[in-house]
mmCIF file of C-alpha atoms and ligand atoms in Angstrom:
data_model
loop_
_atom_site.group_PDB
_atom_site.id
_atom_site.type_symbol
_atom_site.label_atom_id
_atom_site.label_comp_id
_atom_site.label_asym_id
_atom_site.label_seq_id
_atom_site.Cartn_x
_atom_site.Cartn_y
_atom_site.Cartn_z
ATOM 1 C CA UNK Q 1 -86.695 -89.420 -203.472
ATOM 2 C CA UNK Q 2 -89.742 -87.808 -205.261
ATOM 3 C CA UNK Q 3 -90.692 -91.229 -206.278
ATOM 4 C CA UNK Q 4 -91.174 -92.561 -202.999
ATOM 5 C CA UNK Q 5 -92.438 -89.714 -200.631
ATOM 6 C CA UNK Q 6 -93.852 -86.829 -203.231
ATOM 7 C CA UNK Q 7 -91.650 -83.821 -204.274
ATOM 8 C CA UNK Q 8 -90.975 -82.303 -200.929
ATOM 9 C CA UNK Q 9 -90.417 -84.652 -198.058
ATOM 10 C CA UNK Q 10 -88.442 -82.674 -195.839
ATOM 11 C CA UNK Q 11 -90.621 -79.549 -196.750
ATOM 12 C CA UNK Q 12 -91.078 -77.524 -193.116
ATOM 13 C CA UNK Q 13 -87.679 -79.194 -191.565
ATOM 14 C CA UNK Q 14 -84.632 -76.948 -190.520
ATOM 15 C CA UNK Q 15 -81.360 -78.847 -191.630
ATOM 16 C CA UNK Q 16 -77.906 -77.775 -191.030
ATOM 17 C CA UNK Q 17 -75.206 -78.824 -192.926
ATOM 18 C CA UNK Q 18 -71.229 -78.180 -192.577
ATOM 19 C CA UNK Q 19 -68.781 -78.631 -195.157
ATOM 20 C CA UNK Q 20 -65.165 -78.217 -196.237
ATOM 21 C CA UNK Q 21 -61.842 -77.302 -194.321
ATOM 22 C CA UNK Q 22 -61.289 -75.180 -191.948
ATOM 23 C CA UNK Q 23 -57.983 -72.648 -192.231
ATOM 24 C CA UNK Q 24 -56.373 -72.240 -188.658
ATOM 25 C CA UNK Q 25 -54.038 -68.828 -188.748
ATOM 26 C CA UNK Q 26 -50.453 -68.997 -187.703
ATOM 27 C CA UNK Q 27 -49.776 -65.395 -188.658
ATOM 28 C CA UNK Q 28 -51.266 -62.817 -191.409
ATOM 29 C CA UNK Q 29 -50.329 -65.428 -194.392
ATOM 30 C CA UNK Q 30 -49.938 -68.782 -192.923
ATOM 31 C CA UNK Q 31 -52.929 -71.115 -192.365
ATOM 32 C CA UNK Q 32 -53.232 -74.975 -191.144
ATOM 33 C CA UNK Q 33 -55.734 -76.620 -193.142
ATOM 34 C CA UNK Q 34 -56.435 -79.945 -194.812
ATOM 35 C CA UNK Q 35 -57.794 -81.023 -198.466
ATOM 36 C CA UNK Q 36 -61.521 -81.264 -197.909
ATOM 37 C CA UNK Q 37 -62.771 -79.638 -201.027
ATOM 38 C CA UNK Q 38 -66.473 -79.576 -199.457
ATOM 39 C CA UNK Q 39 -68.032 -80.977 -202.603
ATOM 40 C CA UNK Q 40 -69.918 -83.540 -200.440
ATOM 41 C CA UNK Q 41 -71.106 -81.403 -197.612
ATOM 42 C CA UNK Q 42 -72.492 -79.141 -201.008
ATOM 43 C CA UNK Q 43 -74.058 -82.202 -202.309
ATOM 44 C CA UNK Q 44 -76.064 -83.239 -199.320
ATOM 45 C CA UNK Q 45 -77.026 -79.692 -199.152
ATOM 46 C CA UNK Q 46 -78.669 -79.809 -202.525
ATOM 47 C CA UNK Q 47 -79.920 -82.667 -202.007
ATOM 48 C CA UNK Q 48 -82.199 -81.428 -198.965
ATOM 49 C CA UNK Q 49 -83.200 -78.425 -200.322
ATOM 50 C CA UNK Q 50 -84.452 -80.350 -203.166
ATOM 51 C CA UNK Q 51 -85.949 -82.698 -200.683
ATOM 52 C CA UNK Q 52 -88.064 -79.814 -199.052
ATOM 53 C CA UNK Q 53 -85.802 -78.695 -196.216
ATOM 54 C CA UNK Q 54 -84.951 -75.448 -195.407
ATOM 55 C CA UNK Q 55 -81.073 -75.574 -195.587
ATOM 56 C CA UNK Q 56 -78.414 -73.520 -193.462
ATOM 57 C CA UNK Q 57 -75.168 -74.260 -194.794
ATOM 58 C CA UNK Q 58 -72.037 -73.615 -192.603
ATOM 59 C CA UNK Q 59 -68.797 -73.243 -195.249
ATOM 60 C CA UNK Q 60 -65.152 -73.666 -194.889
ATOM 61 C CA UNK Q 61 -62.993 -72.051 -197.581
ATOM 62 C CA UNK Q 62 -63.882 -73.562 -200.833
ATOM 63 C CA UNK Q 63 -64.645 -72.746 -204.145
ATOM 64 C CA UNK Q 64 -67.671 -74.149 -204.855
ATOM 65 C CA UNK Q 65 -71.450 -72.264 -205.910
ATOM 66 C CA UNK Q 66 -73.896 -72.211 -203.539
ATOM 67 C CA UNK Q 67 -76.755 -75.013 -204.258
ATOM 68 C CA UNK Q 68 -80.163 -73.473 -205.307
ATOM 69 C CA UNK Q 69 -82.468 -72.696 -202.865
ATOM 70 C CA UNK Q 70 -79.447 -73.365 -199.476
ATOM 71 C CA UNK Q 71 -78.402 -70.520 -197.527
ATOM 72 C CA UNK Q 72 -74.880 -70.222 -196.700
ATOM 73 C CA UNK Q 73 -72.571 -68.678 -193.586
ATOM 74 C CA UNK Q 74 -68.822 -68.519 -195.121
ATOM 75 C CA UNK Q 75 -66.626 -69.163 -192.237
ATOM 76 C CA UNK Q 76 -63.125 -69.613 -191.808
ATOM 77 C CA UNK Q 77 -62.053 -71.301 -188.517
ATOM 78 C CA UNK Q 78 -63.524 -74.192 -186.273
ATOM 79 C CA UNK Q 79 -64.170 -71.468 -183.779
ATOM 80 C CA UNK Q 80 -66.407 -69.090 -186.414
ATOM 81 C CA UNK Q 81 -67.904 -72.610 -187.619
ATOM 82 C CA UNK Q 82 -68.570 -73.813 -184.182
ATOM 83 C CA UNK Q 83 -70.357 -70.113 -183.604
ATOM 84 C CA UNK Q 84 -72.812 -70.099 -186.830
ATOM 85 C CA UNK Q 85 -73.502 -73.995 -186.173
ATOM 86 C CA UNK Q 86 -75.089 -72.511 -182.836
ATOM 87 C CA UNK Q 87 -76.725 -69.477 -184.017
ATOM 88 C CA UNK Q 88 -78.661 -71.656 -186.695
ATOM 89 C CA UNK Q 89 -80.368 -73.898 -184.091
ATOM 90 C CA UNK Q 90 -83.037 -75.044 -183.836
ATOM 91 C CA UNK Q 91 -82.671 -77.178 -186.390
ATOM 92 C CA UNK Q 92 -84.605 -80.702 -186.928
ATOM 93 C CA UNK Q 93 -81.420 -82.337 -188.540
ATOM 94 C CA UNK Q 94 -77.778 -81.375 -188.398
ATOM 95 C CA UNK Q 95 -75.318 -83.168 -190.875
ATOM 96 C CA UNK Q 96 -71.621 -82.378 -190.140
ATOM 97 C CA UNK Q 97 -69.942 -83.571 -192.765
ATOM 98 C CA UNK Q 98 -66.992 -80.468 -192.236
ATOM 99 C CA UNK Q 99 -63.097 -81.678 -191.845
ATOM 100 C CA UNK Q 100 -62.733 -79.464 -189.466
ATOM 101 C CA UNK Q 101 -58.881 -78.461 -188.298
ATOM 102 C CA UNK Q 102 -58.505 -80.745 -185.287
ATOM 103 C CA UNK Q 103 -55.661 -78.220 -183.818
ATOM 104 C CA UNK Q 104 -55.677 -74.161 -184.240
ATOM 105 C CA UNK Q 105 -52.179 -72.412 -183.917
ATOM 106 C CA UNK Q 106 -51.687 -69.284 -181.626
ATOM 107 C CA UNK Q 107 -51.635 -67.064 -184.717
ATOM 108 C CA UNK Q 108 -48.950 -64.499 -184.638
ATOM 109 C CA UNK Q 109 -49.651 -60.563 -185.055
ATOM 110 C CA UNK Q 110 -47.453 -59.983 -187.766
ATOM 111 C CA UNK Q 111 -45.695 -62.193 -190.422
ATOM 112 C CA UNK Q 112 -43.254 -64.353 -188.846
ATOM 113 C CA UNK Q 113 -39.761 -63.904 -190.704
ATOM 114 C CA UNK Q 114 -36.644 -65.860 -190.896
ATOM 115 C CA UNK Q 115 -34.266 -64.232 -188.406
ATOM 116 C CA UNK Q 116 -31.739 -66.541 -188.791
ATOM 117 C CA UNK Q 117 -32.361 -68.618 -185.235
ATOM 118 C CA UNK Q 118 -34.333 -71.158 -186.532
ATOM 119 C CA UNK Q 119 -38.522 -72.299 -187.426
ATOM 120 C CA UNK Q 120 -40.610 -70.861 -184.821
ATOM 121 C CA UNK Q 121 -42.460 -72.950 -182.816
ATOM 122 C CA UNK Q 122 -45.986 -73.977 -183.348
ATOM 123 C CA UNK Q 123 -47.696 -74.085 -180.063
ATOM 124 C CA UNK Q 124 -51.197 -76.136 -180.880
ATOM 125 C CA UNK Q 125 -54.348 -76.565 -178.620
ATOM 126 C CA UNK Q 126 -57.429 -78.531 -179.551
ATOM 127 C CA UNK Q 127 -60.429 -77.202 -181.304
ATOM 128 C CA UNK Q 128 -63.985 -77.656 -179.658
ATOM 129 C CA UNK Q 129 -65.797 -80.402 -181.325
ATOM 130 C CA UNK Q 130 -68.620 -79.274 -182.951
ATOM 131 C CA UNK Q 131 -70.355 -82.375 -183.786
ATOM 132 C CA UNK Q 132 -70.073 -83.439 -180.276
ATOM 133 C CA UNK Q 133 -71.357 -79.868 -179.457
ATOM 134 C CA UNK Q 134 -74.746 -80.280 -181.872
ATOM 135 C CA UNK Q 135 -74.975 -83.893 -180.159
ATOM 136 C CA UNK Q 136 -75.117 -83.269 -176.573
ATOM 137 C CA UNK Q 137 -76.914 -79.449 -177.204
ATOM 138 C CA UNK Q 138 -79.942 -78.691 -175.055
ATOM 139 C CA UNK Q 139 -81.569 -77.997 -177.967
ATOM 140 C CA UNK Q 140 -80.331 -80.952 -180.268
ATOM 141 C CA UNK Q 141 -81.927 -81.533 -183.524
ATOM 142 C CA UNK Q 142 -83.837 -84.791 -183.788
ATOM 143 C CA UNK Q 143 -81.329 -86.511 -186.313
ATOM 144 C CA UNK Q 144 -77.801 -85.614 -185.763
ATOM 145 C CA UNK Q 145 -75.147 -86.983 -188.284
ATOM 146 C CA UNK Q 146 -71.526 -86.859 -188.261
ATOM 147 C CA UNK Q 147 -68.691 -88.296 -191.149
ATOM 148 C CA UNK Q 148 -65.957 -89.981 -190.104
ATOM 149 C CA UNK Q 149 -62.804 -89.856 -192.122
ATOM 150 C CA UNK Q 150 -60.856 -93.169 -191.265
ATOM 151 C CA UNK Q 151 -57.516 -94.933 -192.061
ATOM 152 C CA UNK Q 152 -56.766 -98.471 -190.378
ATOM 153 C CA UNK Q 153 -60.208 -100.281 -189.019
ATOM 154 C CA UNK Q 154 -63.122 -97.962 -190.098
ATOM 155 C CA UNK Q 155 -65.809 -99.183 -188.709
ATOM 156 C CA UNK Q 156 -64.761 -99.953 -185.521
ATOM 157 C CA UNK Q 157 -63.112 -96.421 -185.342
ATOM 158 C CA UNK Q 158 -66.834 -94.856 -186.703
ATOM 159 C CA UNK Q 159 -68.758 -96.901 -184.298
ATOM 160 C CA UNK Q 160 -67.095 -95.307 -181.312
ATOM 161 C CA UNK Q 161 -67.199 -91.791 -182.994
ATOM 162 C CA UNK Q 162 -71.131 -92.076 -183.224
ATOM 163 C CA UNK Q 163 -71.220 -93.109 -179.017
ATOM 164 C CA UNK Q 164 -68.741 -90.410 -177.906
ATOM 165 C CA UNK Q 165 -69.937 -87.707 -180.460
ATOM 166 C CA UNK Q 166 -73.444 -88.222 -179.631
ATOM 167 C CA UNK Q 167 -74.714 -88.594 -183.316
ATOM 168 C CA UNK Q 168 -77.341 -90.821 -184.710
ATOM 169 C CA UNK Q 169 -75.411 -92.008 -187.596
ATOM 170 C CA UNK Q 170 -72.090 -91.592 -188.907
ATOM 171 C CA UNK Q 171 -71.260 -91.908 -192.455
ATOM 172 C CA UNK Q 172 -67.654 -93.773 -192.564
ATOM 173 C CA UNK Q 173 -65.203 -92.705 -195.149
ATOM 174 C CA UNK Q 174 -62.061 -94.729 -195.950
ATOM 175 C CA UNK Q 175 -60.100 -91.848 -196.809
ATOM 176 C CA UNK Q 176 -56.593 -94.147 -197.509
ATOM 177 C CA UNK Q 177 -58.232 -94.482 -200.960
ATOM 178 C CA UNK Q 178 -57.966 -91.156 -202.272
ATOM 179 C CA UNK Q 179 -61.246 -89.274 -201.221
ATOM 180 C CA UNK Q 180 -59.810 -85.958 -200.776
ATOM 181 C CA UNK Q 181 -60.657 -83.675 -204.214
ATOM 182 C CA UNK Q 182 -62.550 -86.959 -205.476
ATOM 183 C CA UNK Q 183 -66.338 -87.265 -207.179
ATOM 184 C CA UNK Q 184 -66.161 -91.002 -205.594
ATOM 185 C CA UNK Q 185 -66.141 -92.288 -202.312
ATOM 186 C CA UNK Q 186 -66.822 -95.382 -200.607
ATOM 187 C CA UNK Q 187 -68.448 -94.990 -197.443
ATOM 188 C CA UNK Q 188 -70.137 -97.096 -195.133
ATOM 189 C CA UNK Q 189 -73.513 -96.078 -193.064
ATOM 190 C CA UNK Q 190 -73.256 -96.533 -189.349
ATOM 191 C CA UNK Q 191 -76.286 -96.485 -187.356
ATOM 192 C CA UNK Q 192 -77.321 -98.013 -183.942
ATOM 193 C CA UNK Q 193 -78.360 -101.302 -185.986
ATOM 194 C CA UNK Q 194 -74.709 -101.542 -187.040
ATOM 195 C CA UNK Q 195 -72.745 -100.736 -190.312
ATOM 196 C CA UNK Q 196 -74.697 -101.063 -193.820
ATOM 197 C CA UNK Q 197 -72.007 -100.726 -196.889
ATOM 198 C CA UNK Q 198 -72.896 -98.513 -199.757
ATOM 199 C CA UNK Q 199 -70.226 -99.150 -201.547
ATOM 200 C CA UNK Q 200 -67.763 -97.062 -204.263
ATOM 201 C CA UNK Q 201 -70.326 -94.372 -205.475
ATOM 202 C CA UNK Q 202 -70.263 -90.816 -206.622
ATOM 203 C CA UNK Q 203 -70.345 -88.523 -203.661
ATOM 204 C CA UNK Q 204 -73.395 -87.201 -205.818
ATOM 205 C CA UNK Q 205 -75.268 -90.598 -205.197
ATOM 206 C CA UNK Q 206 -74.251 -90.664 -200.741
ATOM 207 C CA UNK Q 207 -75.993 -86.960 -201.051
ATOM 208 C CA UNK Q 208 -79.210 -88.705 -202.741
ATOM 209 C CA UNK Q 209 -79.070 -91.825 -200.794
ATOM 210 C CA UNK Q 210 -78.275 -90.042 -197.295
ATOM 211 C CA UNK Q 211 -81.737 -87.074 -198.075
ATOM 212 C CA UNK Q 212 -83.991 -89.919 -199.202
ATOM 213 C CA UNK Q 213 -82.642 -91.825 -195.746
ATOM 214 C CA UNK Q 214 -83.029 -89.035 -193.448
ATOM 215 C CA UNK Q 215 -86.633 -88.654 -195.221
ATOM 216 C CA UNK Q 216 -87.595 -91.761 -194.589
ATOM 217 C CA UNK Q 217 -86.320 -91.471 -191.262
ATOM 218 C CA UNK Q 218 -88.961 -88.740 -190.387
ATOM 219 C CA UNK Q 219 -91.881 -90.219 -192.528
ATOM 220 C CA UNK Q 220 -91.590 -92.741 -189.800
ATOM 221 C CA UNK Q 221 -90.998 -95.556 -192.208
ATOM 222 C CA UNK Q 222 -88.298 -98.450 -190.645
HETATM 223 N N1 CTP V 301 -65.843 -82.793 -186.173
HETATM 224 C C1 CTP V 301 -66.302 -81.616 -185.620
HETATM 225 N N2 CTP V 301 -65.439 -80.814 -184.940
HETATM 226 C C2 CTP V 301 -64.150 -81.174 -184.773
HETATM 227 C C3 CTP V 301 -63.671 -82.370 -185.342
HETATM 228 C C4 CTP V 301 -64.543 -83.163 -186.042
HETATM 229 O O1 CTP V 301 -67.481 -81.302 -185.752
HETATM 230 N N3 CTP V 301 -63.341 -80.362 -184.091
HETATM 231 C C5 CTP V 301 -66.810 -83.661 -186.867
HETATM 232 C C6 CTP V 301 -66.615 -83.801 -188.356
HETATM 233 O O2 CTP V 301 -67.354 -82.807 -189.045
HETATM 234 C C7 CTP V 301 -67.156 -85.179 -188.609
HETATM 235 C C8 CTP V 301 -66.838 -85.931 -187.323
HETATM 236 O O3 CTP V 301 -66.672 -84.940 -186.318
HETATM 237 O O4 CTP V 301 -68.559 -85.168 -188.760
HETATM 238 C C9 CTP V 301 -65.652 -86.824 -187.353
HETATM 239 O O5 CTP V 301 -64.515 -86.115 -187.770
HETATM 240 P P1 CTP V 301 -63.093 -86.828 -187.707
HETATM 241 O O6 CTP V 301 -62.038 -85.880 -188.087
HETATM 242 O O7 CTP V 301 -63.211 -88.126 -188.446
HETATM 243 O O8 CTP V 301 -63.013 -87.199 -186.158
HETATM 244 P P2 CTP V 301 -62.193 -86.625 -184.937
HETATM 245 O O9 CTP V 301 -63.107 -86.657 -183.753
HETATM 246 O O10 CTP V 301 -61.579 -85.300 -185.237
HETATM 247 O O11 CTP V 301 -61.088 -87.709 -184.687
HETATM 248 P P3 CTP V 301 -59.687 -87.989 -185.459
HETATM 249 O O12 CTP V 301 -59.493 -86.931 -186.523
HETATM 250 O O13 CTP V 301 -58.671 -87.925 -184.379
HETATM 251 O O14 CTP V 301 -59.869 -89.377 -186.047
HETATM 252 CA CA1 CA V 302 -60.308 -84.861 -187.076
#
């Protein structure tokens, strides 16, 4: 990136990045989650701050450090992410890269125990979306970009998450290959010109890639 635009070409921007799970509560102990480990919402947060940007990072449960110069909200649920997402606006560029828990539980007081009459039952509801939130927000940042985790036709599927979400770009993820926990990825950039594939890299090299494109989106340069 420094190569091509000077040291800082996101210097003066507000980005906002999530990343990792979220934990849903069924009861004191008992969480829904998935296996995003967050290392590539982290990555495209360094890579921003070391493109210039100032750098709110919205974080699931992970154990990961916090990249240099990126400040970080630790949340838990879609509902506390959804909450510090809005209280960092405005923001020039939001990048929701977060797998965040599509259903939340009813979470129970106390422990739930085994009395004998059978598993209670889980009564789900849907979270909000929060990248469609950021996307259709009075106060939208200028670049909006959402991940798409995707089994089965991925770029069909990532097309129509970019239209409904109201995102710029999506980066598409074919997550039946073993993303999850992964350095690597394969991933495919969806924009309104169609899909361009980057394929198998290091999550490392999408965080690179995706700052020097979202600089170069904002230098103006096609
Ligand atoms: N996303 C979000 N809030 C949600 C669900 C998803 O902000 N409640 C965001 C993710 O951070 C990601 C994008 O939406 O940037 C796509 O997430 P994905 O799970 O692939 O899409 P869903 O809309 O949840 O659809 P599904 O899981 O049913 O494929
Ligand atoms: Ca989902």
């Amino acid at each position: 990136i420094a190569a091509q635009f000077g040291p800082k070409p996101l210097a003066g921007r507000h980005a906002l990045v999530t990343a990792g799970p979220t934990h849903e509560p069924i009861d004191p102990v008992r969480f829904i989650g998935n296996h995003s480990s967050g290392k590539q919402g982290f990555a495209i947060a360094a890579a921003l701050a070391a493109a210039g940007a100032r750098v709110t990072l919205v974080a699931g449960p992970v154990h990961l450090a916090t990249p240099a110069g990126v400040t970080r909200i630790d949340v838990m649920t879609a509902r506390q992410m959804q909450a510090a997402c809005e209280a960092a606006l405005p923001a020039d560029i939001a990048v929701m890269v977060a797998a965040v828990a599509d259903w939340r539980a009813e979470a129970a007081p106390a422990k739930l125990k085994k009395d004998g009459s059978g598993p209670p039952p889980l009564s789900l509801t849907e979270n909000p979306d929060i990248l469609a939130g950021i996307g259709h927000h009075a106060r939208r940042p200028a670049l909006v970009v959402g991940f798409a985790a995707e089994t089965g036709d991925l770029i069909a599927h990532a097309s129509a998450k970019r239209l409904k979400k109201g995102a710029d770009w999506i980066v598409a993820n074919d997550v039946s290959e073993g993303v999850f926990g992964s350095d690597h990825t394969h991933v495919q950039l969806i924009t309104a010109a169609g899909p361009e594939d980057w394929g198998p890299t290091p999550k490392q090299a999408v965080a690179e890639r995706l700052a020097g494109r979202i600089a170069r989106h904002f230098d103006g340069t096609p």
